[in-house]
Amino acid sequence: MSPPRKLHIKSYGCQMNVYDAQRMVDALTPEGFVETANVDDADLVILNTCHIREKASEKVYSELGRLRVARDEAASHGRRMQIAVAGCVAQAEGEEIIRRAPVVDVVVGPQSYHNLPQLLARADRDGRALETEFPIDDKFGVLPQPAPDAIRARGISAFVTAQEGCDKFCTFCVVPYTRGAEMSRPVAAIVEDVKRLAENGVREITLIGQNVNAYHGDGPDGRAWSLGRLVRRLAEIPGIVRLRYSTSHPNDVDEDLLAAHRDLPALMPFVHLPVQSGSDRILAAMNRKHTADDYRRVIDRFRSASAVIAFSSDFIVGFPGETERDFSATLALVAQIGYAGAYSFKYSPRPGTPAADMPEMVPAAVMDERLERLQQLIDQQQSAFNKAAIGRTVEVLFERAGRKPGQIVGRTAYLQPAHVMAPDSIIGQVLPVRVDSLERYSLLGELASATSRPADAMAATGA
Ligand code: 5AD
Ligand code: SF4
């Protein structure tokens, strides 16, 4: 047998890319590849790129410049290093990458990772290979199935793709162009993945998709199932104690999903629900198809379904034409909702999106200043939310050993890291923790006895 070839994947961007990196490993393992953490050792380097914000493609070209040096160094020792570009920059700018960067052997879009072995063979034969087509012969409109090994256990918490792509076409966003039309995996395929993960020790599943609550996969009864219905089915799988989903669009929140939050203790009361702006004028220009009040109403519906639910969001500051008044509406919305955390970004024009051609770019200094103010407000809310846990008992799913000897780390329902001193045997269990203090974003505490005030556990940090 030939010695294993070494594979290094460098991932940027979202959870979908982290998950996809694993899909690439799974496609390449049968070809004799093993992963290496060291780029210079690798026989194949894959840049798993992200196109969502800022100078994504420039970053890729400068990274490729560095890889050319590493490749030449390997060649001087008689070793061949192949280089592939994957992810959303590959999808959006594949042809240009092939033209501009002769160092690249393979360009592969997210829909084609299962073909990586063939693409490498094609590159060997023809010099280069490019595959960024969306599958059009896909008669069921389903995603390619992950290879069986894609569902090996990788710890206590795992991501499973439920849905991919987006049909919303927010004017700032590249996702509908790079990830294509919205597609949902069939219920049976997801159930199968989750069962296998649970059998391998996984206790928490996060269903992912660019617009995951638009989920409408084929159910075993031949009908399209909603996300709420899917979650209900997954909650029945033995071993699965926590379920989450990300990322959601406010317009796709339906009664099934709210009912799932009301009825299922396994569905965590923490929802990432991006709003992007609090100004109706900007929301319209963004083509979000909802107003700030529509969003407030969706939040209220969640809160009626579960009193302990908490939210995070994404915001864009400095969208073209955003005035101080528009921005104040965003601050007012944040102040009113009260988030457990949120991400905020400066607007960055993405080539090919409608907003990129809009006039009235907001000056960089104004964007900086708005971002600062928004982040300050969000930070205050996040620390208040975290502080509210002190002195309470919260449920923690323990995931791994911590940095200090004897320390075990887990997460609360709201994804707050929590640290206790305890034996390794608690890994994989949900246990009540009495929170004593905060260290930056982490909760420090002690295991409480399982019988102590269980009703308090969920209500703990519902700020
Ligand atoms: N500029 C700035 N932020 C963006 N996002 C998406 N596109 C852009 C852009 N062009 C942000 C949105 C989205 C998150 C994943 O990234 O807030 O919700
Ligand atoms: Fe992009 Fe999300 Fe809008 Fe879809 S819903 S276009 S992924 S921002």
Short mmCIF file of C-alpha atoms and ligand atoms in Angstrom, two decimals, residues 14 51-54 171-175 247 272 274-276 288 313-317 319 343-350 353 355, ligand 1:
data_model
loop_
_atom_site.label_atom_id
_atom_site.label_comp_id
_atom_site.label_asym_id
_atom_site.label_seq_id
_atom_site.Cartn_x
_atom_site.Cartn_y
_atom_site.Cartn_z
CA CYS A 14 -19.57 30.04 8.74
CA HIS A 51 -17.44 35.27 0.37
CA ILE A 52 -19.91 36.85 2.73
CA ARG A 53 -18.08 39.98 3.81
CA GLU A 54 -15.08 42.14 3.10
CA THR A 171 -29.78 42.95 -1.73
CA PHE A 172 -26.48 42.87 0.20
CA CYS A 173 -26.01 39.11 0.25
CA VAL A 174 -24.06 36.72 -1.99
CA VAL A 175 -25.53 33.53 -0.55
CA THR A 247 -29.81 30.56 10.81
CA HIS A 272 -30.47 33.29 16.22
CA PRO A 274 -31.05 38.17 12.25
CA VAL A 275 -32.86 41.45 11.64
CA GLN A 276 -29.98 43.43 10.01
CA ARG A 288 -35.84 41.89 3.72
CA SER A 313 -29.11 38.59 15.81
CA ASP A 314 -26.96 39.92 12.98
CA PHE A 315 -26.78 43.62 12.13
CA ILE A 316 -25.32 45.51 9.22
CA VAL A 317 -24.34 49.14 9.80
CA PHE A 319 -25.93 50.01 4.36
CA TYR A 343 -22.99 40.02 15.60
CA SER A 344 -22.64 43.35 13.89
CA PHE A 345 -20.84 44.09 10.66
CA LYS A 346 -19.94 47.07 8.53
CA TYR A 347 -21.65 46.89 5.18
CA SER A 348 -19.31 45.67 2.45
CA PRO A 349 -20.38 45.70 -1.20
CA ARG A 350 -20.38 42.20 -2.66
CA THR A 353 -25.41 41.94 -5.59
CA ALA A 355 -26.76 46.81 -3.19
N1 5AD B 1 -21.86 43.27 4.23
C1 5AD B 1 -21.85 43.18 5.58
N2 5AD B 1 -22.41 42.14 6.25
C2 5AD B 1 -23.00 41.18 5.52
N3 5AD B 1 -23.63 40.05 5.88
C3 5AD B 1 -24.04 39.40 4.77
N4 5AD B 1 -23.68 40.11 3.67
C4 5AD B 1 -23.04 41.21 4.11
C5 5AD B 1 -22.44 42.32 3.47
N5 5AD B 1 -22.45 42.44 2.15
C6 5AD B 1 -23.87 39.67 7.26
C7 5AD B 1 -25.39 39.64 7.56
C8 5AD B 1 -25.66 38.16 7.65
C9 5AD B 1 -24.35 37.63 8.20
C10 5AD B 1 -24.13 36.17 8.00
O1 5AD B 1 -23.38 38.37 7.49
O2 5AD B 1 -25.61 40.29 8.80
O3 5AD B 1 -26.76 37.86 8.50
#
